[in-house]
């Protein structure tokens, strides 16, 4: 699968918004010109960006007539850095509201991976009138697993990489990020490490944020019934960052949710099973 038409540089845009009382320059990638808009929100790993998380998912959606926005949350990618002492989920939701309002988008579909799933749920609670459909992968609300000790081994390796951004620690995180790490290329690792080293302020501010408030992603399980958007919950059975049973909590709490679990899949469903995931998303959005 290739992105023959779209490139990161060719779709790169910035928008100035105000969130958490600060003026922030937010980076996003903008591809396609459809009336329906799909926003993709990345996870919280060091070096993550919208493009790094979702570059295998842009072309099929634009080919189907959707406009796709990949938003770099504050503290990641080319967006401004920030220390978050409250709820990171709510902060990202406030930033997304600024982007949606600034681009004059009345309603959007949202695809969120890990932290992006948490942020999507927070946005749906804050701005239900602006949400068309939700797709949550490996995230959506905080809270512990019934079967896996917390924090998980993946989260421990992620936090170590934030504190010590070395190639060895990046390798240690990525080797359990997906079910089969043989698909991770040297080019991907170089891009990820370059992203990490390019903005050490992002890493330092994330560590400061966690020190100020360890509960960056609060548990919204008690409010899930308020979300009325049709929701597709997607999980990897072998997710070692956010255990699969967390998806069952979303299925139980969200009134209009369905759940699909991929076998032989880790925390990156949209990357490991991109073609199947893309078909599933297109079917869900169009029916």
Coordinates of C-alpha atoms in Angstrom, one line a residue:
X1 CA 0.0 0.0 0.0
X2 CA 1.4 3.4 -0.9
X3 CA 0.4 7.0 -0.6
X4 CA 1.0 7.9 -4.3
X5 CA -0.7 11.2 -4.2
X6 CA -0.2 12.7 -0.7
X7 CA 3.0 13.5 1.1
X8 CA 3.7 14.9 4.5
X9 CA 5.3 18.1 3.2
X10 CA 2.6 18.6 0.5
X11 CA -0.2 18.4 3.0
X12 CA 1.4 20.3 5.9
X13 CA -0.6 23.2 7.4
X14 CA -0.6 25.4 10.5
X15 CA -3.4 27.1 12.4
X16 CA -3.3 29.5 15.4
X17 CA -5.8 28.7 18.1
X18 CA -6.3 29.5 21.8
X19 CA -6.5 26.6 24.3
X20 CA -5.8 26.3 28.1
X21 CA -5.4 30.1 28.2
X22 CA -2.5 29.9 25.8
X23 CA -2.0 30.9 22.1
X24 CA -0.9 27.8 20.3
X25 CA 0.3 27.1 16.8
X26 CA -1.1 23.7 15.8
X27 CA 0.2 21.6 12.9
X28 CA -2.0 19.4 10.8
X29 CA -2.0 17.6 7.5
X30 CA -4.9 18.4 5.1
X31 CA -5.6 15.9 2.3
X32 CA -8.6 15.7 0.0
X33 CA -11.6 18.0 -0.7
X34 CA -14.7 16.0 0.2
X35 CA -17.6 17.6 2.1
X36 CA -17.4 14.9 4.8
X37 CA -14.3 15.4 7.0
X38 CA -12.4 12.7 8.9
X39 CA -10.1 13.9 11.7
X40 CA -7.3 11.5 12.9
X41 CA -5.8 11.9 16.3
X42 CA -2.5 10.1 17.1
X43 CA -1.2 8.4 20.3
X44 CA 1.1 9.7 23.0
X45 CA 4.3 7.9 22.2
X46 CA 7.5 9.9 21.9
X47 CA 8.0 11.1 18.3
X48 CA 4.3 10.3 17.3
X49 CA 2.7 12.6 14.8
X50 CA -0.5 12.4 12.8
X51 CA 1.4 11.5 9.6
X52 CA 3.5 8.8 11.4
X53 CA 0.4 7.2 12.9
X54 CA -1.9 7.3 9.9
X55 CA 0.1 7.5 6.6
X56 CA -1.3 4.2 5.5
X57 CA -4.9 5.3 5.9
X58 CA -5.1 8.7 4.1
X59 CA -5.2 7.7 0.4
X60 CA -8.1 5.2 0.7
X61 CA -10.3 7.8 2.5
X62 CA -9.5 10.6 0.0
X63 CA -10.1 8.2 -2.9
X64 CA -13.5 7.6 -1.4
X65 CA -14.3 11.3 -1.3
X66 CA -13.4 12.3 2.2
X67 CA -11.3 15.2 3.3
X68 CA -8.7 14.0 5.9
X69 CA -7.1 16.0 8.6
X70 CA -4.2 14.7 10.7
X71 CA -3.8 16.9 13.8
X72 CA -0.6 17.0 15.8
X73 CA -1.7 17.5 19.4
X74 CA 0.1 20.1 21.4
X75 CA 3.4 18.6 22.6
X76 CA 3.9 16.4 19.5
X77 CA 5.2 16.8 16.0
X78 CA 5.4 20.4 14.7
X79 CA 2.8 21.8 17.1
X80 CA 3.7 24.0 20.0
X81 CA 4.8 22.5 23.2
X82 CA 2.9 22.7 26.5
X83 CA 3.0 21.5 30.1
X84 CA -0.4 20.0 30.9
X85 CA -1.2 19.9 34.6
X86 CA -4.8 18.9 34.2
X87 CA -6.5 16.4 31.8
X88 CA -4.6 15.8 28.6
X89 CA -7.7 14.4 27.1
X90 CA -9.7 17.6 27.8
X91 CA -6.8 19.7 26.5
X92 CA -6.6 17.9 23.2
X93 CA -10.4 18.1 22.9
X94 CA -10.2 21.9 23.4
X95 CA -7.5 22.1 20.8
X96 CA -9.5 20.0 18.3
X97 CA -12.5 22.3 18.9
X98 CA -10.2 25.3 18.0
X99 CA -9.1 23.6 14.8
X100 CA -12.6 22.6 13.8
X101 CA -14.0 26.0 14.5
X102 CA -11.0 27.7 12.8
X103 CA -11.5 25.7 9.7
X104 CA -15.3 26.3 9.8
X105 CA -16.2 22.6 10.0
X106 CA -19.7 22.0 11.4
X107 CA -19.3 18.3 12.0
X108 CA -16.5 15.7 11.7
X109 CA -15.9 12.0 11.9
X110 CA -13.0 11.3 14.4
X111 CA -10.5 8.4 14.3
X112 CA -8.5 8.2 17.5
X113 CA -5.6 5.9 18.3
X114 CA -4.7 5.4 22.0
X115 CA -4.4 8.9 23.5
X116 CA -6.3 10.0 20.3
X117 CA -9.2 7.8 21.4
X118 CA -9.3 9.4 24.8
X119 CA -9.2 12.8 23.2
X120 CA -12.0 11.8 20.8
X121 CA -14.3 10.7 23.6
X122 CA -13.5 14.0 25.5
X123 CA -14.4 16.0 22.4
X124 CA -17.7 14.0 22.0
X125 CA -18.6 14.8 25.6
X126 CA -17.7 18.5 25.2
X127 CA -19.1 19.1 21.7
X128 CA -21.6 16.3 20.8
X129 CA -23.2 18.5 18.0
X130 CA -19.9 18.5 16.1
X131 CA -19.4 14.7 16.0
X132 CA -20.6 12.5 13.2
X133 CA -19.1 9.1 13.9
X134 CA -16.3 7.9 16.2
X135 CA -13.7 5.2 15.6
X136 CA -11.6 4.3 18.7
X137 CA -8.5 2.1 18.5
X138 CA -6.6 1.0 21.6
X139 CA -8.0 3.9 23.7
X140 CA -11.1 5.8 24.6
X141 CA -11.2 6.2 28.3
X142 CA -8.8 5.7 31.2
X143 CA -9.1 3.1 33.9
X144 CA -7.4 -0.2 34.6
X145 CA -7.6 -3.6 33.1
X146 CA -9.2 -6.5 34.9
X147 CA -6.5 -8.9 33.8
X148 CA -3.3 -7.0 33.2
X149 CA -1.2 -5.3 35.9
X150 CA -1.0 -1.5 35.4
X151 CA 0.9 0.3 34.2
X152 CA 1.4 -2.1 31.4
X153 CA 4.8 -3.1 30.1
X154 CA 4.3 -1.0 27.0
X155 CA 3.5 2.2 29.1
X156 CA 6.6 1.5 31.2
X157 CA 8.8 1.4 28.1
X158 CA 7.1 4.5 26.7
X159 CA 7.7 6.4 29.9
X160 CA 11.4 5.3 30.0
X161 CA 11.8 6.5 26.4
X162 CA 10.5 9.9 27.4
X163 CA 13.0 10.1 30.2
X164 CA 15.9 8.6 28.3
X165 CA 15.4 9.2 24.5
X166 CA 18.0 6.7 23.2
X167 CA 17.9 4.3 20.2
X168 CA 18.0 1.3 22.5
X169 CA 15.0 2.5 24.4
X170 CA 13.1 3.3 21.2
X171 CA 13.9 -0.2 20.0
X172 CA 12.7 -1.7 23.3
X173 CA 9.3 0.2 22.9
X174 CA 8.8 -0.5 19.2
X175 CA 9.5 -4.3 19.6
X176 CA 6.3 -4.7 21.6
X177 CA 4.4 -1.9 19.9
X178 CA 3.1 -4.3 17.2
X179 CA 2.5 -8.0 17.1
X180 CA 5.1 -8.7 14.4
X181 CA 8.0 -6.1 14.7
X182 CA 9.7 -7.5 11.5
X183 CA 7.6 -5.0 9.5
X184 CA 9.2 -2.1 11.2
X185 CA 11.8 -0.7 8.8
X186 CA 15.0 1.2 9.5
X187 CA 13.6 4.2 7.7
X188 CA 10.6 4.2 10.1
X189 CA 12.9 4.0 13.1
X190 CA 15.1 6.8 11.8
X191 CA 12.1 9.0 11.2
X192 CA 10.8 8.3 14.7
X193 CA 14.1 9.0 16.3
X194 CA 14.6 12.2 14.3
X195 CA 11.1 13.3 15.5
X196 CA 12.1 12.6 19.1
X197 CA 15.5 14.4 18.9
X198 CA 14.1 17.4 17.0
X199 CA 11.8 18.4 19.8
X200 CA 13.3 17.5 23.1
X201 CA 11.2 20.2 24.7
X202 CA 8.1 18.0 23.8
X203 CA 9.7 15.1 25.8
X204 CA 10.7 17.3 28.8
X205 CA 7.3 18.9 29.0
X206 CA 5.5 15.5 28.8
X207 CA 7.6 14.3 31.8
X208 CA 6.8 17.6 33.7
X209 CA 3.1 17.1 32.9
X210 CA 3.1 13.5 34.3
X211 CA 5.0 14.6 37.4
X212 CA 2.4 17.4 38.0
X213 CA -0.6 15.1 37.3
X214 CA 0.0 11.4 36.8
X215 CA -3.7 11.0 35.7
X216 CA -3.3 12.7 32.3
X217 CA -6.0 10.5 30.8
X218 CA -9.0 10.3 33.3
X219 CA -11.5 7.5 33.3
X220 CA -14.7 8.7 31.5
X221 CA -16.4 5.3 31.9
X222 CA -19.1 6.8 34.1
X223 CA -20.0 9.3 31.3
X224 CA -19.8 7.1 28.2
X225 CA -23.6 6.7 28.1
X226 CA -23.8 10.4 27.2
X227 CA -22.0 9.8 23.9
X228 CA -24.7 9.3 21.3
X229 CA -22.5 9.0 18.2
X230 CA -22.3 5.7 16.3
X231 CA -19.0 4.3 17.4
X232 CA -16.7 1.6 16.0
X233 CA -14.3 0.3 18.7
X234 CA -11.2 -1.5 17.2
X235 CA -8.5 -3.4 19.2
X236 CA -5.5 -5.6 18.8
X237 CA -5.8 -8.9 20.8
X238 CA -2.1 -8.7 21.6
X239 CA -2.1 -5.0 22.6
X240 CA 0.7 -4.7 25.3
X241 CA 0.0 -1.0 25.9
X242 CA -3.7 -0.8 26.5
X243 CA -5.1 -4.3 27.1
X244 CA -8.0 -5.5 25.0
X245 CA -10.5 -5.8 27.8
X246 CA -10.5 -2.0 28.0
X247 CA -12.3 -2.2 24.7
X248 CA -15.0 -4.2 26.4
X249 CA -15.6 -1.4 28.9
X250 CA -16.1 1.0 25.9
X251 CA -18.5 -1.5 24.3
X252 CA -20.5 -1.8 27.6
X253 CA -20.6 2.0 28.2
X254 CA -21.2 3.5 24.7
X255 CA -24.9 3.1 23.7
X256 CA -24.2 2.8 20.0
X257 CA -20.9 1.0 19.9
X258 CA -19.7 -2.2 18.1
X259 CA -16.4 -3.9 18.7
X260 CA -14.0 -5.6 16.3
X261 CA -10.9 -7.4 17.7
X262 CA -8.0 -8.2 15.4
X263 CA -6.0 -11.4 16.1
X264 CA -2.1 -11.2 15.8
X265 CA -2.2 -7.5 16.3
X266 CA -0.7 -5.0 18.8
X267 CA -1.4 -1.4 19.6
X268 CA -1.3 -0.1 16.0
X269 CA -4.3 -1.7 14.2
X270 CA -4.4 1.0 11.5
X271 CA -0.8 0.2 10.6
X272 CA -0.6 -3.6 11.1
X273 CA -3.9 -4.4 9.4
X274 CA -4.1 -1.3 7.3
X275 CA -6.0 -2.7 4.3
X276 CA -8.7 -4.5 6.4
X277 CA -8.9 -1.5 8.7
X278 CA -9.4 0.9 5.8
X279 CA -12.2 -1.2 4.3
X280 CA -13.9 -1.5 7.7
X281 CA -13.7 2.3 8.3
X282 CA -15.1 3.1 4.9
X283 CA -18.0 0.7 5.3
X284 CA -18.7 2.1 8.8
X285 CA -18.7 5.7 7.7
X286 CA -20.9 5.1 4.6
X287 CA -23.7 3.1 6.3

